[in-house]
CSV table of C-alpha atoms in Angstrom, one decimal:
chain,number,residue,atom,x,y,z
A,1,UNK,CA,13.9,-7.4,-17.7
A,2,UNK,CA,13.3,-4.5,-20.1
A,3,UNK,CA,16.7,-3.9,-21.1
A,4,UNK,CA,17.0,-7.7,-22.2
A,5,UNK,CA,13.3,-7.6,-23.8
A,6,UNK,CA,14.5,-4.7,-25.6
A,7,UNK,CA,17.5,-6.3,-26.9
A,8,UNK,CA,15.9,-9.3,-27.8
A,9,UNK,CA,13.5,-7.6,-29.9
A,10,UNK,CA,16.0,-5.6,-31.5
A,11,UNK,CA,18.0,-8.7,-32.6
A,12,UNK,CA,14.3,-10.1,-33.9
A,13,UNK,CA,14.0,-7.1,-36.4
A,14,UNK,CA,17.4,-7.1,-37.6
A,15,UNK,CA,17.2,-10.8,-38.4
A,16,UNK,CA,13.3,-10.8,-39.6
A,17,UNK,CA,15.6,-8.0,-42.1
A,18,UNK,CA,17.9,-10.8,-42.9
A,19,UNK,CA,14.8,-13.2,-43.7
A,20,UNK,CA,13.0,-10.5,-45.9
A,21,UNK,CA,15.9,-10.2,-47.8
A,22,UNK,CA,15.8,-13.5,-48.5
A,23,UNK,CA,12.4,-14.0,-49.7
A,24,UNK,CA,12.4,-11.6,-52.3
A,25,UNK,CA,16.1,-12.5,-53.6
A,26,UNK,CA,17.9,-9.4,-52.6
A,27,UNK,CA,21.7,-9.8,-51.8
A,28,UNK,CA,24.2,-7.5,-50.5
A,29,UNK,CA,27.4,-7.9,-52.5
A,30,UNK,CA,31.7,-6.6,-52.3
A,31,UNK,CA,34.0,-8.3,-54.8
A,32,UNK,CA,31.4,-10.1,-56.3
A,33,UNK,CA,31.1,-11.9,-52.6
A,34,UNK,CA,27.6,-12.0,-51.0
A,35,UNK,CA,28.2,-10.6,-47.5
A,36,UNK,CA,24.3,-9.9,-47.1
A,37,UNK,CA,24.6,-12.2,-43.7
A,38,UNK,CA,27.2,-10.7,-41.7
A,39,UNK,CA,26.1,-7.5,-42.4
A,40,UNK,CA,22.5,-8.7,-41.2
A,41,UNK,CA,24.1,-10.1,-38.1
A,42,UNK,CA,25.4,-6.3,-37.6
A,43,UNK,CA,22.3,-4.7,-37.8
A,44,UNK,CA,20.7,-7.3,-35.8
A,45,UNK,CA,23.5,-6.7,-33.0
A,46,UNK,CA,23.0,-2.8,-33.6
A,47,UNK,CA,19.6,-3.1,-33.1
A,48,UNK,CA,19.8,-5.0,-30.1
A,49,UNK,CA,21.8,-2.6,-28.8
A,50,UNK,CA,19.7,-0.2,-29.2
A,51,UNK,CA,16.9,-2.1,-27.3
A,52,UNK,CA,18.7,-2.3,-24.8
A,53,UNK,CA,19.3,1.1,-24.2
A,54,UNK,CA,15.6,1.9,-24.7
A,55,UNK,CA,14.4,-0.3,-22.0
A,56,UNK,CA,16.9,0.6,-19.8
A,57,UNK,CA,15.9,4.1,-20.1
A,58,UNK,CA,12.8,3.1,-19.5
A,59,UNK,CA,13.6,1.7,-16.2
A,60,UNK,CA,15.5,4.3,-15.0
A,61,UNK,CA,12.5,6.7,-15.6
A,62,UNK,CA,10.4,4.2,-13.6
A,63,UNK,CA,12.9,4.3,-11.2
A,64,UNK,CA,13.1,8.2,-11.1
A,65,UNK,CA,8.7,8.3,-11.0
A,66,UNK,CA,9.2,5.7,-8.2
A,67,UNK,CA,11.7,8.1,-6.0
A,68,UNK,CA,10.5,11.5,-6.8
A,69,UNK,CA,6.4,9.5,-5.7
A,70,UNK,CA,8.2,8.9,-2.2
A,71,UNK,CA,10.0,11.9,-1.8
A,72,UNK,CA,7.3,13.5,-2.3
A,73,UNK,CA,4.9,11.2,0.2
A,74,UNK,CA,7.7,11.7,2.8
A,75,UNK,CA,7.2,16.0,2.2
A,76,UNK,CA,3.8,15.0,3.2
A,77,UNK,CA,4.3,13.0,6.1
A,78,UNK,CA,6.9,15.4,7.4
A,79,UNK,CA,4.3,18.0,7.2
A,80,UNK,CA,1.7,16.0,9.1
A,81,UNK,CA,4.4,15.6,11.9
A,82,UNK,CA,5.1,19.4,11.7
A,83,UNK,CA,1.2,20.0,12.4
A,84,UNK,CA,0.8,16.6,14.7
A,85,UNK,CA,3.2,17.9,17.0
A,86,UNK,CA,1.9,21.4,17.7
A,87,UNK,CA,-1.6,19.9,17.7
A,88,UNK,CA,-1.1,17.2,20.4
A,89,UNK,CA,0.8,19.7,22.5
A,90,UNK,CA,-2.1,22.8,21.8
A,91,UNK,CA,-4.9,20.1,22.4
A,92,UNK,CA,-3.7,17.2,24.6
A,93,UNK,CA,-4.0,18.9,27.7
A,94,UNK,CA,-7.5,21.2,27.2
A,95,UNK,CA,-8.8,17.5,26.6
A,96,UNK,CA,-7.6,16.1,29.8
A,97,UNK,CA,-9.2,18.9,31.3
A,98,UNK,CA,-12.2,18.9,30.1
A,99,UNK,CA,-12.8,14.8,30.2
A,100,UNK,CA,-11.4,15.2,34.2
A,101,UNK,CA,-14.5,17.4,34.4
A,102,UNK,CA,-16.7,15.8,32.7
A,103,UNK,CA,-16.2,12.9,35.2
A,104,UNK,CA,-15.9,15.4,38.2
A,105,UNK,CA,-19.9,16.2,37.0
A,106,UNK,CA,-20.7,13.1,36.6
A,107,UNK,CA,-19.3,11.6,39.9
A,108,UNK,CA,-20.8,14.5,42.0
A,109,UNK,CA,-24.8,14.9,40.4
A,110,UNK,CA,-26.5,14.9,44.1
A,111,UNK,CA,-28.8,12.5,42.5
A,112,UNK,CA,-29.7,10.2,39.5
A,113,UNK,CA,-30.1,12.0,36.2
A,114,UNK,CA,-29.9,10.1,33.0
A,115,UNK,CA,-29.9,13.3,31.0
A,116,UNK,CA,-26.6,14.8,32.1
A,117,UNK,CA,-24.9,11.8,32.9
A,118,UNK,CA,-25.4,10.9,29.0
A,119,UNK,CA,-23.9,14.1,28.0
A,120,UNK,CA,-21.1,13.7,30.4
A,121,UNK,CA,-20.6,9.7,28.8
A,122,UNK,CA,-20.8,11.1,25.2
A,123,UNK,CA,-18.0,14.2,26.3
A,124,UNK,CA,-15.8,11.1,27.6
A,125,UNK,CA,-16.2,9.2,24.7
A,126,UNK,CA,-15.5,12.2,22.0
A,127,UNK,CA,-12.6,13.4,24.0
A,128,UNK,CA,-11.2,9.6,24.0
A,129,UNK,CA,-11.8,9.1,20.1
A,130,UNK,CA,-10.0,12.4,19.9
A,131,UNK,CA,-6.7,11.6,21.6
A,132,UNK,CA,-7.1,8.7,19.8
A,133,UNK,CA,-6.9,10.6,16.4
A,134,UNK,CA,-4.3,12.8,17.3
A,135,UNK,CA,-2.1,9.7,18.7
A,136,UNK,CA,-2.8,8.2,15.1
A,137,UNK,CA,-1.4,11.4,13.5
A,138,UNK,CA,1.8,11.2,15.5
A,139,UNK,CA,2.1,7.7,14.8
A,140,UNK,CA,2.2,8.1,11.5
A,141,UNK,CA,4.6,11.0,11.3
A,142,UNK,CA,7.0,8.6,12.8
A,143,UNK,CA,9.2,5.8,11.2
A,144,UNK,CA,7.1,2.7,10.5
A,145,UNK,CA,7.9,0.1,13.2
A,146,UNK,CA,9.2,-2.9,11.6
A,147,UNK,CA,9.9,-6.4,12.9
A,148,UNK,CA,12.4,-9.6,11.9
A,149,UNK,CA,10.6,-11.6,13.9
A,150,UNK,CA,8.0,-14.1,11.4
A,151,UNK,CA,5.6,-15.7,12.8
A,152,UNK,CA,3.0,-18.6,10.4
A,153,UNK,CA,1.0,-16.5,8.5
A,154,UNK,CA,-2.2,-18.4,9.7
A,155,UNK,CA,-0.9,-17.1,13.2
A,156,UNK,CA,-0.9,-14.0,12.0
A,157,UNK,CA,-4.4,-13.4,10.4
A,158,UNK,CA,-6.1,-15.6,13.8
A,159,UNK,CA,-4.5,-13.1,16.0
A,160,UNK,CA,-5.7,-10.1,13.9
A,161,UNK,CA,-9.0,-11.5,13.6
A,162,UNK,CA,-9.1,-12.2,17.7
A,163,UNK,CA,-8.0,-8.4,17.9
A,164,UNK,CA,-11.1,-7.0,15.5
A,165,UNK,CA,-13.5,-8.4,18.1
A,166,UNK,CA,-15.3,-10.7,15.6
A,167,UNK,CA,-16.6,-8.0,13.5
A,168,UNK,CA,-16.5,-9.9,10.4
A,169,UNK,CA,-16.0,-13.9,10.1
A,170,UNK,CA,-12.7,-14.2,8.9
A,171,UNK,CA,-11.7,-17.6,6.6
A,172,UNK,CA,-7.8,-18.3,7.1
A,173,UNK,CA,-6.3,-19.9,4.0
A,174,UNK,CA,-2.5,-18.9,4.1
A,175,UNK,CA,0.9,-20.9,4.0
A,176,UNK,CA,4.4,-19.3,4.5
A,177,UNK,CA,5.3,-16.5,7.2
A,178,UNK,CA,4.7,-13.4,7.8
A,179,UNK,CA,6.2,-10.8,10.3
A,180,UNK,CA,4.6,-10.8,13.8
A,181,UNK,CA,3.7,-7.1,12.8
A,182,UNK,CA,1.6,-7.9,9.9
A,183,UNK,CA,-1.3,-8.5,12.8
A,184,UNK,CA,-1.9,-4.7,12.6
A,185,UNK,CA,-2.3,-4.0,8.9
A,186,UNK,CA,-4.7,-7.0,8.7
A,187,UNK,CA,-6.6,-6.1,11.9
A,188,UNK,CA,-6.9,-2.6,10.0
A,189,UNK,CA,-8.5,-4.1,6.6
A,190,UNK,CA,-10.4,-6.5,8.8
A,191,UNK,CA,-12.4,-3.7,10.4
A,192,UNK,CA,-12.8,-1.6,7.4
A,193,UNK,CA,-14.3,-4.1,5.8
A,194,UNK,CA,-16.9,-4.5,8.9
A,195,UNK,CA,-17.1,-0.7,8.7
A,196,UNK,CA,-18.1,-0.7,5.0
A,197,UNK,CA,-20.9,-3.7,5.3
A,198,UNK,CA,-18.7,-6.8,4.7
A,199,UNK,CA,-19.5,-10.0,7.1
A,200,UNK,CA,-16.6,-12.3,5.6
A,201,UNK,CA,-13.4,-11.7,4.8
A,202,UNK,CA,-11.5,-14.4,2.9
A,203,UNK,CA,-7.7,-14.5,3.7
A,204,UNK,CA,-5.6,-16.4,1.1
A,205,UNK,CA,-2.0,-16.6,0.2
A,206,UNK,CA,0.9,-18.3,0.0
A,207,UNK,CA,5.1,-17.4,0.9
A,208,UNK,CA,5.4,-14.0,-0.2
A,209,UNK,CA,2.1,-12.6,-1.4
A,210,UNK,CA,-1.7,-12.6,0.8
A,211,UNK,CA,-5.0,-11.6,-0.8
A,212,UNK,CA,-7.6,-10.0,1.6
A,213,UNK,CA,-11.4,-9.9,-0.1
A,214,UNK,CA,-14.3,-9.6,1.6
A,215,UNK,CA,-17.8,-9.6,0.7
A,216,UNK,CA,-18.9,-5.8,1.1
A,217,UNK,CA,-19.9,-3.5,-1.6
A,218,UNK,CA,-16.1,-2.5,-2.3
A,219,UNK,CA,-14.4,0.5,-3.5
A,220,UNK,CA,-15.5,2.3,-6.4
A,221,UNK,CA,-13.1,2.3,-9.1
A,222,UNK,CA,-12.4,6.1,-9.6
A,223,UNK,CA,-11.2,6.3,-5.5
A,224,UNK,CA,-8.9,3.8,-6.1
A,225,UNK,CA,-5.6,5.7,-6.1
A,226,UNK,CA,-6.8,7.6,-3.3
A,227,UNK,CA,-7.7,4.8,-0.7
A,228,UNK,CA,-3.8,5.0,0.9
A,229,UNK,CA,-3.8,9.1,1.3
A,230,UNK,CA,-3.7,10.4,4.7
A,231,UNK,CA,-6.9,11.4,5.8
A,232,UNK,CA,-8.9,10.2,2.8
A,233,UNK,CA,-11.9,8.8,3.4
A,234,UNK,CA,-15.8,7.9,2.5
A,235,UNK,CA,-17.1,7.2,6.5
A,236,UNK,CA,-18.5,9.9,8.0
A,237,UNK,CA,-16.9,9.6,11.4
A,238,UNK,CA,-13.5,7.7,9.9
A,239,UNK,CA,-9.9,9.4,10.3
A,240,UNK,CA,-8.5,8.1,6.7
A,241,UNK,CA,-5.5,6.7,8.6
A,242,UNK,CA,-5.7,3.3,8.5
A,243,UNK,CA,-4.8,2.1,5.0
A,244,UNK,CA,-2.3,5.2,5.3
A,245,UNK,CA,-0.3,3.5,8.4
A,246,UNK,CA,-1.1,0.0,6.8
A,247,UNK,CA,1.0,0.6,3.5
A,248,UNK,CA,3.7,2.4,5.5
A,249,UNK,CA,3.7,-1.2,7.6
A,250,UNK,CA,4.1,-3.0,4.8
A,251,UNK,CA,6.8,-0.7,3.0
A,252,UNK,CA,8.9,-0.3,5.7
A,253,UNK,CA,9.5,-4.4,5.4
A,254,UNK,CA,9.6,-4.1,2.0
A,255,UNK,CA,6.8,-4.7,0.7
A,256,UNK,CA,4.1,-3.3,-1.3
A,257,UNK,CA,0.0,-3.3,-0.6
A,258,UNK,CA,-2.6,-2.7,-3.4
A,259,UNK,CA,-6.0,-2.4,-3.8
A,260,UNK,CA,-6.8,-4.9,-7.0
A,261,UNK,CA,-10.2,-4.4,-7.1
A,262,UNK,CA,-13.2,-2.9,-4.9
A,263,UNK,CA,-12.6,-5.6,-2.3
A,264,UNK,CA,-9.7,-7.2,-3.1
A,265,UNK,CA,-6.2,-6.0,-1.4
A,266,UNK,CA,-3.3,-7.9,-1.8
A,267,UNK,CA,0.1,-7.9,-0.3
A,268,UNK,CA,3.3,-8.9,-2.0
A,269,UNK,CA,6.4,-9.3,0.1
């Protein structure tokens, strides 16, 4: 589009040259013959040329910002592999251990005490929210999964929304398709939203694009270009992996995932 914007704008000026001309009497002459025309018709072509080739430099330096931002995202992930790999095989198996024995207390107290079965409950728990984490971390060191399957987007958001648990009330107004995998990255904003005080979330769109806002507090502008780094995040006990694994969802079908404003996400396929 730039490359025709910029020739169009080009052949503007050199004809807006022509006009000027015009107005104030000016003529161009050889042999006594007014050739002030044609020759405005040249520049106008020159010019447009010349727009042409600026916006389609300008597009190729998008182009080249676009591929050197995932090249180096991909460094990144790549690293994150490197690291998730020799932290699930370090710590995987000293955390089976020690939950085994934290149910091997529990099972065998010789008799009822509330104390140190809540310790060994909250060991179980933190050992299970780590694996959790370090399952997350592998997942997304690996390629995005990806699905041709599409399903009705209104499918799509019910089933996410039955996943969450009901953690926020969730109004379905979408048309179109979606793929089936699309479940995940909504059932992702769905809960952050819950997680950061929102009790509806309003799911619009039609074929090709949805809009997710819900009515929590939102993100404040300055984290906005943040919010889809690995491991950022503002909750205390949160991994910063979700809106990570949900863009790389939606990129891997070819897509794109933006936060508009604080609460507003949308999705353009």
């Amino acid at each position: 589009m730039r490359p025709w914007l910029g020739m169009a704008a080009g052949v503007a000026l050199g004809l807006m040259d022509g006009l000027f001309l015009e107005l104030v009497g000016a003529d161009i002459l050889l042999e006594s013959r007014s050739i002030t025309w044609p020759v405005m018709v040249v520049y106008a072509l020159t010019f447009g040329a010349l727009g042409y080739a600026v916006g389609r430099l300008l597009e190729v330096r998008d182009q080249l910002r676009a591929q050197q931002a995932q090249l180096i995202q991909s460094e990144k992930l790549a690293s994150i592999g490197r690291m998730a790999a020799g932290v699930a095989h370090e710590v995987r198996n000293p955390l089976g251990v020690i939950r085994s024995s934290a149910e091997f207390i529990s099972e065998g107290l010789p008799g009822p005490d509330a104390e140190l079965e809540d310790a060994c409950r909250f060991i179980v728990e933190e050992v299970d929210r780590l694996d959790v984490f370090v399952a997350d971390v592998l997942d997304l060191s690996r390629p995005a999964p990806t699905s041709e399957r599409l399903e009705p987007a209104s499918d799509v958001v019910d089933r996410a929304a039955v996943l969450s648990g009901g953690v926020v009330e969730v109004d379905n107004q979408t048309s179109g398709e979606l793929p089936e995998l699309f479940d995940r990255v909504l059932l992702g904003l769905f809960v952050n939203a819950a997680q950061a005080g929102a009790r509806q979330v309003r799911v619009t769109g039609e074929p090709g694009q949805l809009r997710i806002e819900d009515d929590g507090p939102g993100i404040p502008a300055e984290l906005h270009d943040q919010v889809f780094e690995p491991f950022f995040t503002t909750k205390a006990r949160g991994t910063g992996l979700g809106l990570a694994m949900a863009r790389r969802v939606v990129e891997a079908h070819g897509g794109s995932i933006v936060l508009q404003s604080g609460s507003v996400f949308r999705i353009q396929l």
